Structure formats: structure tokens, C-alpha cells
CSV table of C-alpha atoms in Angstrom, one decimal:
chain,number,residue,atom,x,y,z
A,11,MET,CA,-39.5,-134.8,56.2
A,12,SER,CA,-39.8,-130.8,55.4
A,13,ILE,CA,-37.5,-128.4,53.9
A,14,VAL,CA,-36.6,-125.2,55.7
A,15,ASN,CA,-36.3,-122.1,53.5
A,16,VAL,CA,-33.9,-119.5,54.3
A,17,GLY,CA,-34.3,-116.2,53.2
A,18,ILE,CA,-32.0,-113.6,51.8
A,19,ALA,CA,-29.9,-112.7,54.8
A,20,ASP,CA,-30.8,-114.9,57.0
A,21,LEU,CA,-29.9,-118.5,58.7
A,22,ASN,CA,-31.2,-121.3,59.8
A,23,ILE,CA,-30.4,-124.7,61.2
A,24,CYS,CA,-32.3,-128.5,61.0
A,25,THR,CA,-31.5,-131.7,61.9
A,26,GLY,CA,-33.1,-135.4,61.3
A,27,ASP,CA,-34.7,-135.9,57.9
A,28,ASN,CA,-35.3,-132.5,57.0
A,29,SER,CA,-33.5,-130.2,54.8
A,30,LEU,CA,-32.5,-126.6,54.3
A,31,ALA,CA,-32.8,-124.2,51.0
A,32,THR,CA,-31.9,-121.2,49.4
A,33,TYR,CA,-33.3,-119.8,46.1
A,34,ALA,CA,-31.3,-118.1,43.3
A,35,LEU,CA,-28.0,-117.2,44.9
A,36,GLY,CA,-27.0,-114.4,42.6
A,37,SER,CA,-23.3,-112.6,44.1
A,38,CYS,CA,-24.9,-114.0,47.6
A,39,VAL,CA,-23.3,-116.6,49.1
A,40,GLY,CA,-24.8,-119.6,50.9
A,41,ILE,CA,-22.8,-121.3,53.6
A,42,CYS,CA,-23.6,-124.7,55.0
A,43,LEU,CA,-22.5,-126.3,57.9
A,44,TYR,CA,-22.4,-129.6,58.8
A,45,ASP,CA,-21.9,-132.0,62.0
A,46,LYS,CA,-21.6,-135.5,60.4
A,47,ASN,CA,-22.0,-137.4,64.1
A,48,LYS,CA,-24.9,-135.3,65.0
A,49,LYS,CA,-26.7,-134.6,61.7
A,50,ILE,CA,-26.9,-131.2,62.5
A,51,ALA,CA,-27.1,-128.9,59.7
A,52,GLY,CA,-27.1,-125.0,59.2
A,53,LEU,CA,-26.8,-122.8,56.4
A,54,ALA,CA,-26.6,-118.8,55.9
A,55,HIS,CA,-27.1,-117.0,52.9
A,56,ILE,CA,-24.5,-113.6,53.1
A,57,MET,CA,-25.1,-110.8,51.0
A,58,LEU,CA,-22.4,-108.8,51.9
A,59,PRO,CA,-18.5,-109.1,52.9
A,60,TRP,CA,-17.8,-107.1,56.3
A,61,SER,CA,-19.8,-105.7,59.0
A,62,LYS,CA,-17.5,-103.3,59.5
A,63,ASP,CA,-18.1,-101.8,56.1
A,64,ALA,CA,-21.5,-101.2,57.0
A,65,SER,CA,-23.8,-98.1,57.7
A,66,LYS,CA,-26.6,-99.5,58.7
A,67,THR,CA,-26.2,-102.5,61.3
A,68,ASP,CA,-30.2,-103.2,61.5
A,69,ASN,CA,-29.5,-107.4,60.4
A,70,MET,CA,-26.1,-108.7,61.3
A,71,ARG,CA,-27.1,-111.9,58.9
A,72,ARG,CA,-26.4,-109.9,55.9
A,73,TYR,CA,-22.8,-110.2,56.4
A,74,ALA,CA,-20.1,-112.8,55.7
A,75,ASP,CA,-18.4,-112.1,59.2
A,76,THR,CA,-21.3,-111.8,61.4
A,77,GLY,CA,-23.8,-114.2,59.6
A,78,ILE,CA,-21.3,-117.2,60.1
A,79,TRP,CA,-20.4,-116.3,63.5
A,80,GLU,CA,-24.0,-116.3,64.4
A,81,LEU,CA,-24.4,-119.5,62.9
A,82,TYR,CA,-21.6,-121.0,64.3
A,83,ASN,CA,-23.0,-120.2,67.7
A,84,LEU,CA,-26.2,-121.2,67.0
A,85,MET,CA,-24.7,-124.7,65.6
A,86,LYS,CA,-22.6,-125.3,69.2
A,87,GLN,CA,-25.5,-124.2,71.3
A,88,CYS,CA,-27.5,-127.1,69.4
A,89,GLY,CA,-25.0,-129.7,70.3
A,90,ALA,CA,-22.6,-129.3,67.0
A,91,SER,CA,-18.8,-130.2,67.7
A,92,PHE,CA,-16.2,-128.0,66.7
A,93,PRO,CA,-13.9,-129.4,65.7
A,94,GLY,CA,-16.3,-132.2,64.0
A,95,THR,CA,-18.3,-129.8,61.7
A,96,VAL,CA,-17.3,-129.0,58.0
A,97,ALA,CA,-18.5,-126.1,55.5
A,98,LYS,CA,-19.8,-126.8,52.2
A,99,ILE,CA,-20.2,-123.3,49.8
A,100,ALA,CA,-21.9,-122.0,47.0
A,101,GLY,CA,-22.9,-118.7,45.1
A,102,GLY,CA,-20.8,-115.9,44.7
A,103,ALA,CA,-21.4,-115.3,40.7
A,104,GLN,CA,-20.9,-112.0,38.7
A,105,MET,CA,-24.4,-111.9,37.0
A,106,PHE,CA,-23.5,-108.8,34.8
A,107,GLN,CA,-20.2,-108.7,33.3
A,108,SER,CA,-17.8,-105.2,33.8
A,109,ASN,CA,-14.7,-104.2,35.5
A,110,SER,CA,-16.6,-102.2,38.2
A,111,ALA,CA,-15.2,-103.1,41.2
A,112,VAL,CA,-19.3,-103.3,42.9
A,113,PHE,CA,-20.0,-105.8,40.0
A,114,ASN,CA,-17.6,-107.8,41.6
A,115,ILE,CA,-18.8,-108.1,44.9
A,116,GLY,CA,-19.5,-111.9,44.2
A,117,GLU,CA,-15.7,-112.7,44.6
A,118,ARG,CA,-14.9,-110.4,47.7
A,119,ASN,CA,-18.2,-112.1,49.3
A,120,VAL,CA,-16.5,-115.6,48.5
A,121,GLN,CA,-13.1,-114.4,49.5
A,122,ALA,CA,-14.3,-113.2,52.9
A,123,VAL,CA,-16.4,-116.3,53.4
A,124,LYS,CA,-13.0,-118.2,53.4
A,125,ILE,CA,-11.6,-115.9,55.9
A,126,VAL,CA,-14.2,-116.3,58.3
A,127,LEU,CA,-14.3,-120.1,57.9
A,128,ASN,CA,-10.5,-120.2,58.4
A,129,LYS,CA,-10.5,-118.3,61.3
A,130,LEU,CA,-12.6,-119.9,62.7
A,131,ALA,CA,-11.0,-123.9,61.8
A,132,ILE,CA,-14.0,-125.0,60.2
A,133,PRO,CA,-12.9,-126.9,56.6
A,134,ILE,CA,-14.5,-126.3,53.3
A,135,VAL,CA,-14.7,-129.8,51.8
A,136,ALA,CA,-17.2,-128.6,49.0
A,137,GLU,CA,-17.0,-125.8,46.8
A,138,ASP,CA,-19.7,-124.5,43.6
A,139,THR,CA,-18.7,-121.0,43.4
A,140,GLY,CA,-17.7,-117.9,41.4
A,141,LEU,CA,-18.7,-117.9,37.9
A,142,ASN,CA,-21.6,-116.0,36.1
A,143,TYR,CA,-25.1,-117.7,36.8
A,144,GLY,CA,-27.5,-118.0,39.5
A,145,ARG,CA,-28.0,-120.9,41.8
A,146,THR,CA,-30.6,-122.5,44.5
A,147,VAL,CA,-29.0,-124.7,47.1
A,148,PHE,CA,-31.0,-127.8,48.9
A,149,PHE,CA,-29.1,-128.6,52.1
A,150,ASP,CA,-29.5,-132.4,53.1
A,151,ALA,CA,-29.3,-132.6,57.1
A,152,GLN,CA,-29.4,-136.7,57.0
A,153,THR,CA,-26.7,-137.2,54.5
A,154,GLY,CA,-24.5,-133.4,54.3
A,155,THR,CA,-24.9,-133.4,50.6
A,156,MET,CA,-25.4,-130.1,49.3
A,157,GLN,CA,-27.1,-130.2,46.0
A,158,VAL,CA,-26.9,-126.9,43.5
A,159,LYS,CA,-29.3,-126.2,41.0
A,160,SER,CA,-29.4,-123.7,38.5
A,161,ALA,CA,-30.9,-122.3,35.0
A,162,MET,CA,-28.8,-124.0,32.6
A,163,ASN,CA,-26.3,-126.2,33.9
A,164,PRO,CA,-26.5,-129.6,35.3
A,165,THR,CA,-27.7,-130.1,39.2
A,166,LYS,CA,-24.7,-130.9,41.3
A,167,ASN,CA,-24.6,-133.0,44.1
A,168,LEU,CA,-21.5,-132.0,46.7
B,1,MET,CA,-35.9,-83.1,56.6
B,2,ALA,CA,-33.2,-85.8,55.1
B,3,LEU,CA,-34.3,-88.2,52.9
B,4,ASN,CA,-32.0,-91.8,54.1
B,5,THR,CA,-34.6,-94.5,52.9
B,6,PHE,CA,-37.4,-94.9,50.4
B,7,LYS,CA,-39.1,-95.0,53.8
B,8,ASP,CA,-38.8,-91.4,54.6
B,9,LEU,CA,-40.9,-90.5,51.5
B,10,ASN,CA,-44.0,-89.0,52.4
B,11,PRO,CA,-47.5,-89.9,50.1
B,12,ILE,CA,-46.9,-86.6,48.0
B,13,GLN,CA,-43.3,-87.4,47.4
B,14,MET,CA,-44.7,-91.2,46.1
B,15,ASP,CA,-47.4,-89.6,43.8
B,16,VAL,CA,-44.7,-87.6,42.4
B,17,LEU,CA,-42.2,-90.4,41.7
B,18,ARG,CA,-45.3,-92.6,40.3
B,19,GLU,CA,-46.1,-89.8,38.0
B,20,ILE,CA,-42.5,-89.9,36.7
B,21,GLY,CA,-43.1,-93.5,36.1
B,22,ASN,CA,-46.3,-92.9,34.0
B,23,ILE,CA,-44.5,-90.2,32.1
B,24,GLY,CA,-41.2,-92.5,31.5
B,25,SER,CA,-43.2,-95.4,30.4
B,26,GLY,CA,-45.4,-93.3,28.0
B,27,ASN,CA,-42.2,-92.1,26.3
B,28,SER,CA,-40.5,-95.2,26.4
B,29,ALA,CA,-43.8,-97.1,24.7
B,30,THR,CA,-43.5,-94.4,22.2
B,31,SER,CA,-40.1,-95.4,20.9
B,32,LEU,CA,-41.0,-98.9,21.4
B,33,SER,CA,-43.5,-98.5,18.6
B,34,GLN,CA,-41.2,-96.3,16.2
B,35,ILE,CA,-38.9,-99.1,16.4
B,36,LEU,CA,-41.6,-102.3,15.8
B,37,SER,CA,-42.9,-99.6,13.5
B,38,SER,CA,-46.5,-101.3,14.6
B,39,SER,CA,-49.0,-99.0,16.5
B,40,ILE,CA,-48.8,-100.1,20.0
B,41,ASP,CA,-51.9,-99.9,22.7
B,42,ILE,CA,-50.5,-98.9,25.6
B,43,GLY,CA,-51.9,-100.2,28.8
B,44,VAL,CA,-51.7,-98.0,32.1
B,45,PRO,CA,-48.9,-98.5,33.8
B,46,VAL,CA,-48.5,-99.4,37.0
B,47,VAL,CA,-46.1,-98.0,39.6
B,48,ARG,CA,-45.6,-99.1,43.0
B,49,ASP,CA,-43.1,-99.1,45.2
B,50,LEU,CA,-41.8,-102.9,46.5
B,51,GLU,CA,-39.5,-104.7,48.6
B,52,TYR,CA,-37.1,-106.7,46.7
B,53,ASN,CA,-38.6,-110.0,47.4
B,54,GLU,CA,-42.6,-108.6,46.1
B,55,VAL,CA,-41.0,-108.0,43.1
B,56,ILE,CA,-39.4,-111.2,42.9
B,57,ASP,CA,-42.9,-112.3,43.6
B,58,ASN,CA,-44.8,-110.5,40.9
B,59,LEU,CA,-42.4,-111.9,38.3
B,60,GLY,CA,-43.3,-115.5,39.0
B,61,GLY,CA,-40.6,-116.2,42.3
B,62,PRO,CA,-37.0,-116.7,42.5
B,63,GLU,CA,-36.3,-119.2,40.3
B,64,GLN,CA,-38.2,-117.9,37.0
B,65,VAL,CA,-35.9,-117.2,34.6
B,66,VAL,CA,-36.0,-113.8,32.9
B,67,ILE,CA,-34.2,-111.7,30.8
B,68,GLY,CA,-32.3,-108.8,33.2
B,69,LEU,CA,-31.1,-105.2,31.3
B,70,LEU,CA,-29.2,-103.5,34.3
B,71,ILE,CA,-28.4,-99.6,33.2
B,72,ARG,CA,-26.4,-97.1,35.2
B,73,LEU,CA,-28.1,-93.6,35.7
B,74,SER,CA,-24.7,-90.8,36.4
B,75,GLY,CA,-25.1,-87.1,36.3
B,76,ASP,CA,-27.5,-85.3,38.4
B,77,ILE,CA,-29.3,-88.5,39.0
B,78,LYS,CA,-27.0,-91.0,40.0
B,79,GLY,CA,-28.6,-95.0,40.9
B,80,MET,CA,-29.5,-97.7,38.4
B,81,MET,CA,-32.8,-99.0,36.3
B,82,MET,CA,-32.7,-102.7,35.5
B,83,TYR,CA,-35.6,-104.2,32.9
B,84,LEU,CA,-36.8,-107.5,33.7
B,85,LEU,CA,-38.1,-109.0,30.5
B,86,LYS,CA,-39.6,-112.6,29.7
B,87,GLU,CA,-39.6,-114.6,26.4
B,88,ASN,CA,-42.5,-113.2,24.6
B,89,PHE,CA,-40.7,-109.5,24.8
B,90,ALA,CA,-37.6,-111.6,23.5
B,91,ASN,CA,-39.3,-113.1,20.8
B,92,LYS,CA,-41.2,-109.5,19.2
B,93,VAL,CA,-37.4,-107.9,19.2
B,94,THR,CA,-36.3,-111.0,17.3
B,95,THR,CA,-39.0,-111.8,15.0
B,96,THR,CA,-39.5,-108.0,14.3
B,97,PHE,CA,-35.7,-107.1,13.7
B,98,TYR,CA,-34.9,-110.6,11.7
B,99,GLY,CA,-37.4,-113.1,11.5
B,100,LYS,CA,-36.5,-115.2,14.3
B,101,LYS,CA,-38.6,-117.2,16.8
B,102,THR,CA,-37.1,-117.3,20.3
B,103,GLU,CA,-38.5,-119.6,22.8
B,104,SER,CA,-36.4,-119.6,25.5
B,105,VAL,CA,-34.5,-116.8,27.3
B,106,LEU,CA,-31.5,-119.1,27.8
B,107,ALA,CA,-31.4,-120.1,24.1
B,108,LEU,CA,-30.4,-116.1,22.8
B,109,ASP,CA,-27.3,-116.2,21.0
B,110,GLU,CA,-24.8,-113.0,20.7
B,111,MET,CA,-27.0,-111.3,17.9
B,112,ASP,CA,-30.2,-111.6,19.9
B,113,ARG,CA,-28.7,-110.2,22.7
B,114,SER,CA,-27.5,-107.0,21.6
B,115,ALA,CA,-30.6,-106.6,20.2
B,116,ILE,CA,-32.5,-106.8,23.2
B,117,CYS,CA,-29.5,-104.7,24.5
B,118,GLU,CA,-30.3,-101.9,21.8
B,119,MET,CA,-34.0,-102.4,22.2
B,120,GLY,CA,-33.4,-101.8,26.4
B,121,ASN,CA,-31.1,-98.3,25.5
B,122,ILE,CA,-33.5,-96.9,23.4
B,123,MET,CA,-36.6,-97.7,25.8
B,124,ALA,CA,-34.1,-96.2,28.9
B,125,SER,CA,-33.1,-93.3,26.7
B,126,ALA,CA,-36.6,-92.2,26.5
B,127,TYR,CA,-37.6,-92.9,29.7
B,128,VAL,CA,-35.0,-91.0,30.9
B,129,ASN,CA,-35.3,-88.3,28.8
B,130,ALA,CA,-39.0,-87.7,30.0
B,131,ILE,CA,-37.4,-87.0,33.5
B,132,ALA,CA,-34.9,-84.8,32.1
B,133,GLN,CA,-37.1,-82.8,30.3
B,134,LEU,CA,-39.5,-82.6,32.9
B,135,THR,CA,-36.8,-81.3,35.6
B,136,GLY,CA,-34.0,-79.6,33.7
B,137,LEU,CA,-31.5,-81.8,34.7
B,138,PHE,CA,-28.8,-83.3,33.4
B,139,ILE,CA,-28.8,-87.2,33.3
B,140,ASP,CA,-26.7,-90.0,31.6
B,141,ILE,CA,-27.0,-93.9,31.3
B,142,SER,CA,-24.8,-96.7,30.7
B,143,VAL,CA,-25.1,-99.1,27.9
B,144,PRO,CA,-26.8,-101.8,29.1
B,145,ALA,CA,-25.5,-104.7,30.8
B,146,PHE,CA,-27.5,-108.1,29.8
B,147,CYS,CA,-27.9,-111.3,32.0
B,148,ALA,CA,-30.7,-114.1,31.6
B,149,ASP,CA,-31.6,-116.4,34.4
B,150,MET,CA,-33.1,-117.0,37.6
B,151,VAL,CA,-35.1,-113.5,38.5
B,152,GLY,CA,-33.9,-113.8,42.2
B,153,ALA,CA,-30.1,-114.3,41.4
B,154,ILE,CA,-30.6,-111.2,39.1
B,155,MET,CA,-32.4,-109.2,41.7
B,156,SER,CA,-29.6,-109.7,44.4
B,157,VAL,CA,-27.7,-107.3,42.6
B,158,PRO,CA,-29.3,-104.4,43.0
B,159,ALA,CA,-30.3,-105.4,46.2
B,160,VAL,CA,-26.5,-106.3,47.7
B,161,GLU,CA,-25.6,-102.6,45.9
B,162,PHE,CA,-28.5,-101.0,47.7
B,163,ALA,CA,-28.7,-103.0,50.7
B,164,GLU,CA,-27.6,-99.8,53.0
B,165,VAL,CA,-30.4,-97.5,50.7
B,166,SER,CA,-33.3,-99.2,51.0
B,167,ASP,CA,-35.2,-102.8,50.8
B,168,ARG,CA,-37.5,-101.0,48.5
B,169,VAL,CA,-37.5,-100.1,45.0
B,170,LEU,CA,-40.1,-98.1,42.5
B,171,PHE,CA,-41.6,-101.1,40.5
B,172,ILE,CA,-42.9,-100.0,36.7
B,173,ASP,CA,-45.2,-102.7,35.0
B,174,ASP,CA,-46.2,-101.8,31.6
B,175,MET,CA,-48.1,-103.6,29.4
B,176,PHE,CA,-48.2,-103.3,25.5
B,177,ARG,CA,-50.6,-104.7,23.3
B,178,VAL,CA,-48.3,-104.8,19.4
B,179,SER,CA,-50.5,-106.8,16.8
B,180,ASP,CA,-52.2,-108.7,18.8
B,181,ASP,CA,-49.4,-109.8,21.4
B,182,GLU,CA,-49.6,-109.0,24.7
B,183,ILE,CA,-46.1,-108.0,25.7
B,184,ARG,CA,-45.1,-107.4,29.5
B,185,SER,CA,-42.2,-104.6,30.2
B,186,ASN,CA,-41.3,-104.5,34.1
B,187,MET,CA,-38.5,-102.1,35.1
B,188,ILE,CA,-37.3,-101.3,38.5
B,189,LEU,CA,-35.7,-97.9,39.2
B,190,ILE,CA,-33.3,-97.0,42.2
B,191,PRO,CA,-32.5,-93.9,42.7
B,192,GLU,CA,-30.0,-92.6,45.3
B,193,MET,CA,-31.8,-90.4,47.9
B,194,GLU,CA,-29.5,-87.3,47.4
B,195,SER,CA,-31.0,-87.5,43.6
B,196,LEU,CA,-34.0,-87.9,44.8
B,197,GLU,CA,-33.9,-84.8,46.8
B,198,LEU,CA,-32.7,-82.8,44.1
B,199,LEU,CA,-35.3,-84.1,41.4
B,200,PHE,CA,-38.2,-83.3,44.4
B,201,LYS,CA,-36.2,-79.5,44.6
B,202,LYS,CA,-36.5,-79.4,40.7
B,203,LEU,CA,-40.2,-80.0,40.8
B,204,GLY,CA,-40.9,-77.7,43.6
B,205,VAL,CA,-42.0,-80.8,45.7
B,206,GLU,CA,-41.3,-79.9,49.5
B,207,ILE,CA,-38.8,-82.5,51.2
């Protein structure tokens, strides 16, 4: 069994008894996609909501829309069924309290992720988003369990 | 040539930035010693331009818990500075100010947080003053915002905000020795590119 690491503004998939991990999500959002029947798991770590608002397009995995779209296509290529694949999401925190719009990027990320998943008709079956703390996500391809760890709260298995 | 990202900086410009880092650190340490009312030995600050993930690795990996103090710069120089501090810094502040021992940055109460923010405010002011005096530019700073959490999550805040500018930041590593305790203070500085151009112009550095 091995753990496949997914960096910031990156994505990956795995199968069998392997898992995916992404560390210390702040305002970023981790999107886990899972086909239960074929045991195919995918994970994307996005930083910003929409690619159309970007001035730099060197890495499209940075944005919710293009990142999820790429993960969706990769899952499909590997044989995942749509419909038949579900989503679990975590992250989108507001690390520093403030009234400024830039600070609320976490909430905007979560909104964008939900809109994109809805467009692709992928149901969200579990969610641990918002609030004000960082999260590490492990996603098990065998069981489809999303484990969310944080510095001061108990670990959640979703 | 217009500066678009940190990658466009030439070695001379990088040197200037590092030197500004040094001067600011010296000023900042002096103010720290006045507040803690003890003499401080200051190590030579190490100023480097690093990628976000290099900063995170430098502080012990993404899940290492630290204090982040986020300060916004406005006026002639716009951007962000962020202090990244560990337990021993928090402990020094709380023991010196009101004799309370701090063991974990996750267990800090309102009072501790506010004391540490004030410390950050004083250090940041001293830092920015040094740059302002050197350049004659007007720089204003915000009150620090506090967060104690995984360093990866804290660093995602500047990473997201400056995603389109650069994946590099100026990382300043200060070592102080205050009565037998070694204290490390780390700070990242991310000026907006237009502000950098102005800064170089004022210092007579070719762009």
C-alpha cells in the first residue's frame, strides 16, 4: 500500500489499496472523487475559484473549474463511470479573520467547487469546509473514506 | 524592462532586496530588545528568495504548527509581510510580559494572542521604518492578524493572494539570543512588483 502525494495546485488518481494525500489545506479546497464499483479515487487541490479571472494560465490545475474538469477527464479515461462517481470535499477555511474580500477566498473556492461539481452532475456526499483551521486530507481508494486531520480538532472520517 | 515576477529580478536587484532585509532586521531586533528590556545578541540575518514550499520545508514541513502574523503594507509600498513564529518566541513574550509559561501555540488565550500581535506590530513597524528612512517612501502597515495552525495552511494565504505574481517570496531568518535563550523569528516579505520598481528607482538601482 502506498500514499500518493498531491501538491498545491495539483491532482492525481489511484486505485486498489493505495491512498491519496494532500497536506495543510488552508483556504484551498481538496476535491475527492470516487467510483465505488471500480475503486478509482481522484484528488485535486485547488487554490482559486475561476480560471476566467486569471491573468496567468501556466497551471490550470490551480483553479476550481479547470482543475475539477481535468480530474473528471482523467477519472473517465481510467474507466470511472459518470454517473456512478461521487465527491467529498474539504478545506476552504478562512485562516485570518478580516472583512476583506480577498480573505474570504476560502468561501469563494467552496462555492466554485460546488457549482462545477453540480454542472458535471457529481453528487457531494460528504463535506468538511469553512471555519478557521487548516486540514490535511487522506483519501483511501479501497474504502472511499476521506480522513480529515487538523491541528486542534479531532480527526474525522467522512 | 518591466518587472512582472520575482524571477525577473537580476542579481544586483536581489542583493538590494537582501540588504534591505538586513537593515530592517537590525532595526526590528533593536526594538525587540527594548521591549524585552534585556540585551540581545543578534545573529546575522539570513535573507533568501525561496519558493513557498521551500519556506514550508524550512519551518519543519506543512503540518508543523506555528503562529502566523499577517501584516498588510500600503502607501508607496504595497504588499504583505508575515511573521512565522514558534513556541519559544511566544513563550519569551508571555514570560517577559506577565510571567506565564507557554508550551503550545495552540493553547494561547486572548491575552497571549494580543501580546504577541503587539510584539509583531512593534517589530514590523521598526522594519518598515528602516525601509522608509532609507528610501524616503511612505509605508503604512495594518494591525497584525493572528493565526496559530499548520504552516502549510497559513502559507496558503499569501500563496493564493500572490499566485499570479510569483511563487517566490523573500524569506528572512533572524536569530536572537536573549539571556541564554535562542529565539528564531522568521518573516516573509512580498512586495507588489510595481512597488518594487518604485523602491529600486528611489535607491538608484537600474530596472
